[in-house]
CSV table of C-alpha atoms in Angstrom, one decimal:
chain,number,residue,atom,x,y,z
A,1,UNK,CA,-10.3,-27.0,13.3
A,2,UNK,CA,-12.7,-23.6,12.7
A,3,UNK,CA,-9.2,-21.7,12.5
A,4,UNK,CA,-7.7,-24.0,9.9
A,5,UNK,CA,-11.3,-23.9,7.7
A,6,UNK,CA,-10.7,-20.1,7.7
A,7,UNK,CA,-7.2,-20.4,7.0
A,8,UNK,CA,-8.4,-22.5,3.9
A,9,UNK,CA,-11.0,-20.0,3.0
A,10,UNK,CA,-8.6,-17.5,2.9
A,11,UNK,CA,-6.3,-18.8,0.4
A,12,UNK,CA,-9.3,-20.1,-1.5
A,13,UNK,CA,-10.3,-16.1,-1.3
A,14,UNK,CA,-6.7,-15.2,-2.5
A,15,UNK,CA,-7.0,-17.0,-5.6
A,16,UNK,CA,-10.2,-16.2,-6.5
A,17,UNK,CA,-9.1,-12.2,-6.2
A,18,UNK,CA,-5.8,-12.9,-8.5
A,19,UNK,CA,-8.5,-14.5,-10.8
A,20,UNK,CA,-10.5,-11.2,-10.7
A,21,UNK,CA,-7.4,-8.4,-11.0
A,22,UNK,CA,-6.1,-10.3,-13.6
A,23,UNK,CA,-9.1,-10.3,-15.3
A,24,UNK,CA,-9.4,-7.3,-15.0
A,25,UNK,CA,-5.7,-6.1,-16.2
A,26,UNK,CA,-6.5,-7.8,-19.3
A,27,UNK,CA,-9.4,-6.0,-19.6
A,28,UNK,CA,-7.4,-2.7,-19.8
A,29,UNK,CA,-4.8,-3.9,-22.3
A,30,UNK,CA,-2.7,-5.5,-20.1
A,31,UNK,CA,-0.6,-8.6,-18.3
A,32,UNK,CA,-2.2,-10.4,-15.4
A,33,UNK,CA,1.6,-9.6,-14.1
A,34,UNK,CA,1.2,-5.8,-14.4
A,35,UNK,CA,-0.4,-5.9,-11.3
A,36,UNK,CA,0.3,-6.2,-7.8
A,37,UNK,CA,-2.2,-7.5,-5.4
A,38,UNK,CA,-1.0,-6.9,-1.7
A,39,UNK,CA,-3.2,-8.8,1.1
A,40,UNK,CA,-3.6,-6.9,3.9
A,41,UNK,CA,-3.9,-8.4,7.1
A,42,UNK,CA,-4.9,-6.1,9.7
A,43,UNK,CA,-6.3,-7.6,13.3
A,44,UNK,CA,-5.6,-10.9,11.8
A,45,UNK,CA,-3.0,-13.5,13.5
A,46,UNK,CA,0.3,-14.6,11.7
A,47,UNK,CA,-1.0,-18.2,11.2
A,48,UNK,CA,-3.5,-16.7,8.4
A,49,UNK,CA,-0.6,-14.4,6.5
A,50,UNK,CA,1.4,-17.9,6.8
A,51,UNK,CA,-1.3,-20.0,5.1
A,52,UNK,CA,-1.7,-17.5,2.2
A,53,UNK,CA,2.5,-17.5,1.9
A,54,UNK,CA,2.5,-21.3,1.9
A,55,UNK,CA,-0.3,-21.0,-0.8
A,56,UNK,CA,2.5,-18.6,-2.8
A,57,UNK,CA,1.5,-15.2,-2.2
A,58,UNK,CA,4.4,-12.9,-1.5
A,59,UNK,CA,3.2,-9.4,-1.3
A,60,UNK,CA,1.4,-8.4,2.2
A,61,UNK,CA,0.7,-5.3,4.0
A,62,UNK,CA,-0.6,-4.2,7.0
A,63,UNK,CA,-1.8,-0.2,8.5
A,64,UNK,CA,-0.6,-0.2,12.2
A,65,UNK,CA,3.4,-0.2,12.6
A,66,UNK,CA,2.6,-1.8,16.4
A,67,UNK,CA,1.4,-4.8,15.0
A,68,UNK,CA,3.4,-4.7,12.1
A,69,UNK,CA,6.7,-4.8,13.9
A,70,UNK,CA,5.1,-7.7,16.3
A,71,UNK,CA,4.2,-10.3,13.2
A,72,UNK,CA,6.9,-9.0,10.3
A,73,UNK,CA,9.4,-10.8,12.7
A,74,UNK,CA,7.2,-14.2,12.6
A,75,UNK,CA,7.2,-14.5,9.1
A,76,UNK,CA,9.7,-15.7,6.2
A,77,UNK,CA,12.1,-12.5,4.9
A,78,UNK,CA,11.5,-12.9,1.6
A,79,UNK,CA,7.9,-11.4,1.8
A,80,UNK,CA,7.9,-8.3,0.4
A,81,UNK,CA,6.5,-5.8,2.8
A,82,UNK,CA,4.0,-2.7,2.5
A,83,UNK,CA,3.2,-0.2,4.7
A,84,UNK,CA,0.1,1.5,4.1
A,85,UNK,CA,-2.1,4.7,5.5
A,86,UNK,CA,-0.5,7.7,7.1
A,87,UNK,CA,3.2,7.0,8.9
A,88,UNK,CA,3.8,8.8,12.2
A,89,UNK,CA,7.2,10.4,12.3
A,90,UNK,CA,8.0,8.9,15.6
A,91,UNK,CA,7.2,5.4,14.7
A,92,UNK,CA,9.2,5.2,11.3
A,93,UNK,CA,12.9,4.2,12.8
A,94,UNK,CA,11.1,1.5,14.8
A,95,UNK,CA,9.1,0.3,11.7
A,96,UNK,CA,12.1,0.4,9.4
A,97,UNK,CA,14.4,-1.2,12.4
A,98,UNK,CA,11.8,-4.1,12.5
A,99,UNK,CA,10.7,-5.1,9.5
A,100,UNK,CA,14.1,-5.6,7.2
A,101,UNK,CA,11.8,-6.4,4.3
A,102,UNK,CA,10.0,-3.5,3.8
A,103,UNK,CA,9.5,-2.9,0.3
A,104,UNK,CA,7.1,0.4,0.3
A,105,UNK,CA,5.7,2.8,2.2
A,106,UNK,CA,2.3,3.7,0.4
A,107,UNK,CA,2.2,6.8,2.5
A,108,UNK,CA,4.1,9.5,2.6
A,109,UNK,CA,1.6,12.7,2.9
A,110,UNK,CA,4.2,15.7,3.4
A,111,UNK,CA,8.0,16.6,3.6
A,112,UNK,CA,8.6,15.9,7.3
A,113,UNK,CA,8.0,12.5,6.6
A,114,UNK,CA,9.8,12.3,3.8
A,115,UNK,CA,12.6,13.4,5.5
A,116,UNK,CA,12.5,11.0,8.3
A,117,UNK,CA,12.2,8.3,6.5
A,118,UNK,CA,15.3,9.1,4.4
A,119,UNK,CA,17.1,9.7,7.3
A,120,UNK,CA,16.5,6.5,9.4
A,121,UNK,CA,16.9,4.4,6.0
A,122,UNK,CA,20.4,6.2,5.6
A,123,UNK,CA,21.3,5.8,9.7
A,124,UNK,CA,20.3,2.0,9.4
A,125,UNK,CA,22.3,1.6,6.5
A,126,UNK,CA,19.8,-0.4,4.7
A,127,UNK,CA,19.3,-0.3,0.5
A,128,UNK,CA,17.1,2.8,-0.3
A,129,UNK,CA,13.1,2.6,0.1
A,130,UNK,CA,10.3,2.5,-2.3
A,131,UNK,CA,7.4,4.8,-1.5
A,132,UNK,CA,4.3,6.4,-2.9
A,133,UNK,CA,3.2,10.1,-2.2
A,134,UNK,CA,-0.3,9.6,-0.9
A,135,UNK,CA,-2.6,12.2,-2.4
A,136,UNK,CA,-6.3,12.9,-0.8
A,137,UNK,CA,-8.4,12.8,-4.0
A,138,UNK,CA,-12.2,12.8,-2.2
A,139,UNK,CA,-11.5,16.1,-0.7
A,140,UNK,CA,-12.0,14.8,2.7
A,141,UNK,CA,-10.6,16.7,5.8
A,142,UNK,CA,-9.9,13.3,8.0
A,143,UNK,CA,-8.4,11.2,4.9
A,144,UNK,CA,-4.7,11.5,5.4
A,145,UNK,CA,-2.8,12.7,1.4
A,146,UNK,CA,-1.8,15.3,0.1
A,147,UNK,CA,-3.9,17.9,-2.0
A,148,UNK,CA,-3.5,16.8,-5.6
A,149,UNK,CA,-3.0,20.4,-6.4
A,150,UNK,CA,0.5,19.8,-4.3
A,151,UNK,CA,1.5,16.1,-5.4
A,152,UNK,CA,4.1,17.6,-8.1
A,153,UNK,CA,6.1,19.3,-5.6
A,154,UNK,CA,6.0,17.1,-3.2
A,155,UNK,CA,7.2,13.8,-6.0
A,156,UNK,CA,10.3,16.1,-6.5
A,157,UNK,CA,11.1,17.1,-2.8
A,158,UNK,CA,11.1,12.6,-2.6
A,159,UNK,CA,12.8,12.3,-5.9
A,160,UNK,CA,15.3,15.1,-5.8
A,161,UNK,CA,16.2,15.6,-1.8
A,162,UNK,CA,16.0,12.4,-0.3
A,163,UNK,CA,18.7,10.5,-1.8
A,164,UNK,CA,17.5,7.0,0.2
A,165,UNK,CA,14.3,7.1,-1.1
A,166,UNK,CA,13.0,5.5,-4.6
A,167,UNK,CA,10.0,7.8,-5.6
A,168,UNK,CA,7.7,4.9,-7.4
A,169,UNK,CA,4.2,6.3,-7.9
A,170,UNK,CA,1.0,7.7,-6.1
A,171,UNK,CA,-1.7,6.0,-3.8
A,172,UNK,CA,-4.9,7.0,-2.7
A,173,UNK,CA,-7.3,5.7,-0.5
A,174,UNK,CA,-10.4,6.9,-1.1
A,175,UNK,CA,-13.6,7.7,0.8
A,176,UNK,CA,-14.7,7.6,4.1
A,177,UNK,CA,-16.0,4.4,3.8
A,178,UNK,CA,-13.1,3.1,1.8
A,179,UNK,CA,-15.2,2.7,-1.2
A,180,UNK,CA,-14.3,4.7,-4.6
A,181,UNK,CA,-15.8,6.8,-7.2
A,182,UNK,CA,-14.4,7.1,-10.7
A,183,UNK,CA,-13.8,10.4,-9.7
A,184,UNK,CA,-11.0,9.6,-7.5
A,185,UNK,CA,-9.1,7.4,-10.2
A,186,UNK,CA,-9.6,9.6,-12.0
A,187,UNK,CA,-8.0,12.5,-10.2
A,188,UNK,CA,-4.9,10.2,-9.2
A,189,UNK,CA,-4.5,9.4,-12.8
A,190,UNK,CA,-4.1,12.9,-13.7
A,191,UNK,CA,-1.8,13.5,-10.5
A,192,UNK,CA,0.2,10.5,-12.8
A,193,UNK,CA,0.3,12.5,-15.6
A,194,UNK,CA,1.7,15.9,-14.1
A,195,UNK,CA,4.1,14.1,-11.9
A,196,UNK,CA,5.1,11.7,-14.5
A,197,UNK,CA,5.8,15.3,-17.2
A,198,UNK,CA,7.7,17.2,-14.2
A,199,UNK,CA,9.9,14.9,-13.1
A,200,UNK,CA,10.5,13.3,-16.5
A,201,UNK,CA,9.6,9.9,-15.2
A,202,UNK,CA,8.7,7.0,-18.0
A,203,UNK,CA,4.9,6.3,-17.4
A,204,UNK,CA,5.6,2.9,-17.2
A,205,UNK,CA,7.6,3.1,-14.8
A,206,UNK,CA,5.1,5.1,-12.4
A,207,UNK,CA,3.1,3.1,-10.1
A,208,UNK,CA,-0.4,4.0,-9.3
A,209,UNK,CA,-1.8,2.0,-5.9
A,210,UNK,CA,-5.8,2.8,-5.9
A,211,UNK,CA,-8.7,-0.3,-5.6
A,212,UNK,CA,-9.6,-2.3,-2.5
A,213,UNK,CA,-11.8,-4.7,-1.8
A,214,UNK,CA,-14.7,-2.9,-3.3
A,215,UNK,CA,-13.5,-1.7,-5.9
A,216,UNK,CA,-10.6,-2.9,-7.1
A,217,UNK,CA,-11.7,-4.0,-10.4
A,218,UNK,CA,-12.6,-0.9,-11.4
A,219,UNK,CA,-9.4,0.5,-10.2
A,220,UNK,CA,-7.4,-1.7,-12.3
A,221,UNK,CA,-9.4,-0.8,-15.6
A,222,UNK,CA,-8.7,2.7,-14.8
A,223,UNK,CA,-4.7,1.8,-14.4
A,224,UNK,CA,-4.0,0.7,-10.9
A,225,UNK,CA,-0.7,-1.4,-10.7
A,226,UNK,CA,-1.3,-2.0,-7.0
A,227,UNK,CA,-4.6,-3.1,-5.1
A,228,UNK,CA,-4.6,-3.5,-1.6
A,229,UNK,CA,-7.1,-6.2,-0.8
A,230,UNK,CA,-8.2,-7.3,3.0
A,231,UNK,CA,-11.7,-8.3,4.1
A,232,UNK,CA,-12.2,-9.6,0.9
A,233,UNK,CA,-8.9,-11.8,1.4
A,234,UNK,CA,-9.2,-12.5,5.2
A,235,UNK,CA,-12.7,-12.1,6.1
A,236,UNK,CA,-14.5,-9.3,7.9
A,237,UNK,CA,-11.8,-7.2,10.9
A,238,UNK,CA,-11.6,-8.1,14.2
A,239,UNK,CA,-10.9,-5.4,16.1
A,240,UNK,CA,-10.7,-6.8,20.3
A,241,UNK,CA,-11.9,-3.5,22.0
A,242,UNK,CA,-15.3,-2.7,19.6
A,243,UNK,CA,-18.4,-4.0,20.7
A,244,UNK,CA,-20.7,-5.6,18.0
């Protein structure tokens, strides 16, 4: 009974964060639609990521390819997938093998990647992949992403040498304590802008994943088109092997 009520709560969450982003879009001159809000359920079971599809929700994401490969399989194919955080190279043919429906990975941080990932999608034969170039704009030395003074070259290695591969956009993550400042949006919005000239890619074409649960409404004024939304969606993480 205390698992349904939070199963409730969630999708009572969900709506209430749509609500908020697309407030929020409007806000910054634009469509409720114009922005994607993936739940992410990390360390929670299938039967909550169920609940929030049956409530409508299509877009979900999760950070650890061992439990992503163990509940993608659980869940109805047409949910549209993201992968999200730093990608080990050993673990993407597994991810990729397991999870049919992966619509992104918001995480590709240098060229080896790159390069595997555009060599498993070609081996698997699968359609090619969206992802994002994950920049580190907080300057952090344990935050996985790219320097932004290297997100150009990196954009065209994806765009221009890995034919499977559908460079979309940027993502960044954030501080330490997953919290923003204005500062990072900032300095992922110009990464946009540089990409978005050397490539010759349409800005509005270019998507730009930045906001979480605590700030996500900022992000979107300052032109997110992706938020990636957990705790706020599912409740505090429940990780089994930390003690309170």
């Amino acid at each position: 009974m205390a698992a349904a009520a939070a199963e409730s709560a969630a999708a009572t969450a969900l709506r209430a964060v749509l609500g908020r982003a697309a407030k929020a879009a409007e806000r910054s001159g634009r469509a409720a639609e114009a922005v994607r809000v993936v739940a992410v359920g990390k360390t929670k079971p299938v039967s909550m990521v169920r609940e929030l599809y049956d409530a409508g929700h299509r877009c979900f994401g999760e950070n650890y390819v061992q439990e992503f490969v163990t509940k993608a399989p659980q869940l109805p194919e047409d949910i549209r997938w993201h992968f999200i955080g730093h990608l080990q190279s050993n673990k993407v043919k597994s991810l990729l093998a397991a999870v049919p429906n992966l619509h992104m990975v918001e995480g590709v941080d240098n060229v080896k990647i790159a390069n595997h990932l555009d060599r498993a999608v070609s081996s698997l034969g699968r359609d090619p992949l969206k992802v994002l170039v994950q920049v580190n704009t907080s300057g952090e030395e344990s935050k996985s992403g790219i320097d932004p003074s290297r997100c150009v070259e990196l954009a065209k290695h994806v765009k221009l040498a890995c034919p499977h591969l559908i460079f979309s956009g940027l993502m960044t993550i954030g501080m330490k304590d997953y919290s923003s400042t204005p500062e990072n949006f900032k300095a992922l919005v110009n990464c946009k802008l540089e990409v978005c000239k050397a490539i010759d890619m349409p800005a509005e074409q270019f998507e730009l994943s930045m906001g979480m649960s605590g700030d996500f409404e900022q992000a979107i004024e300052m032109g997110s088109t992706s938020v990636r939304i957990g705790s706020t969606i599912f409740g505090p993480r429940e990780y089994p092997n930390k003690k309170n």
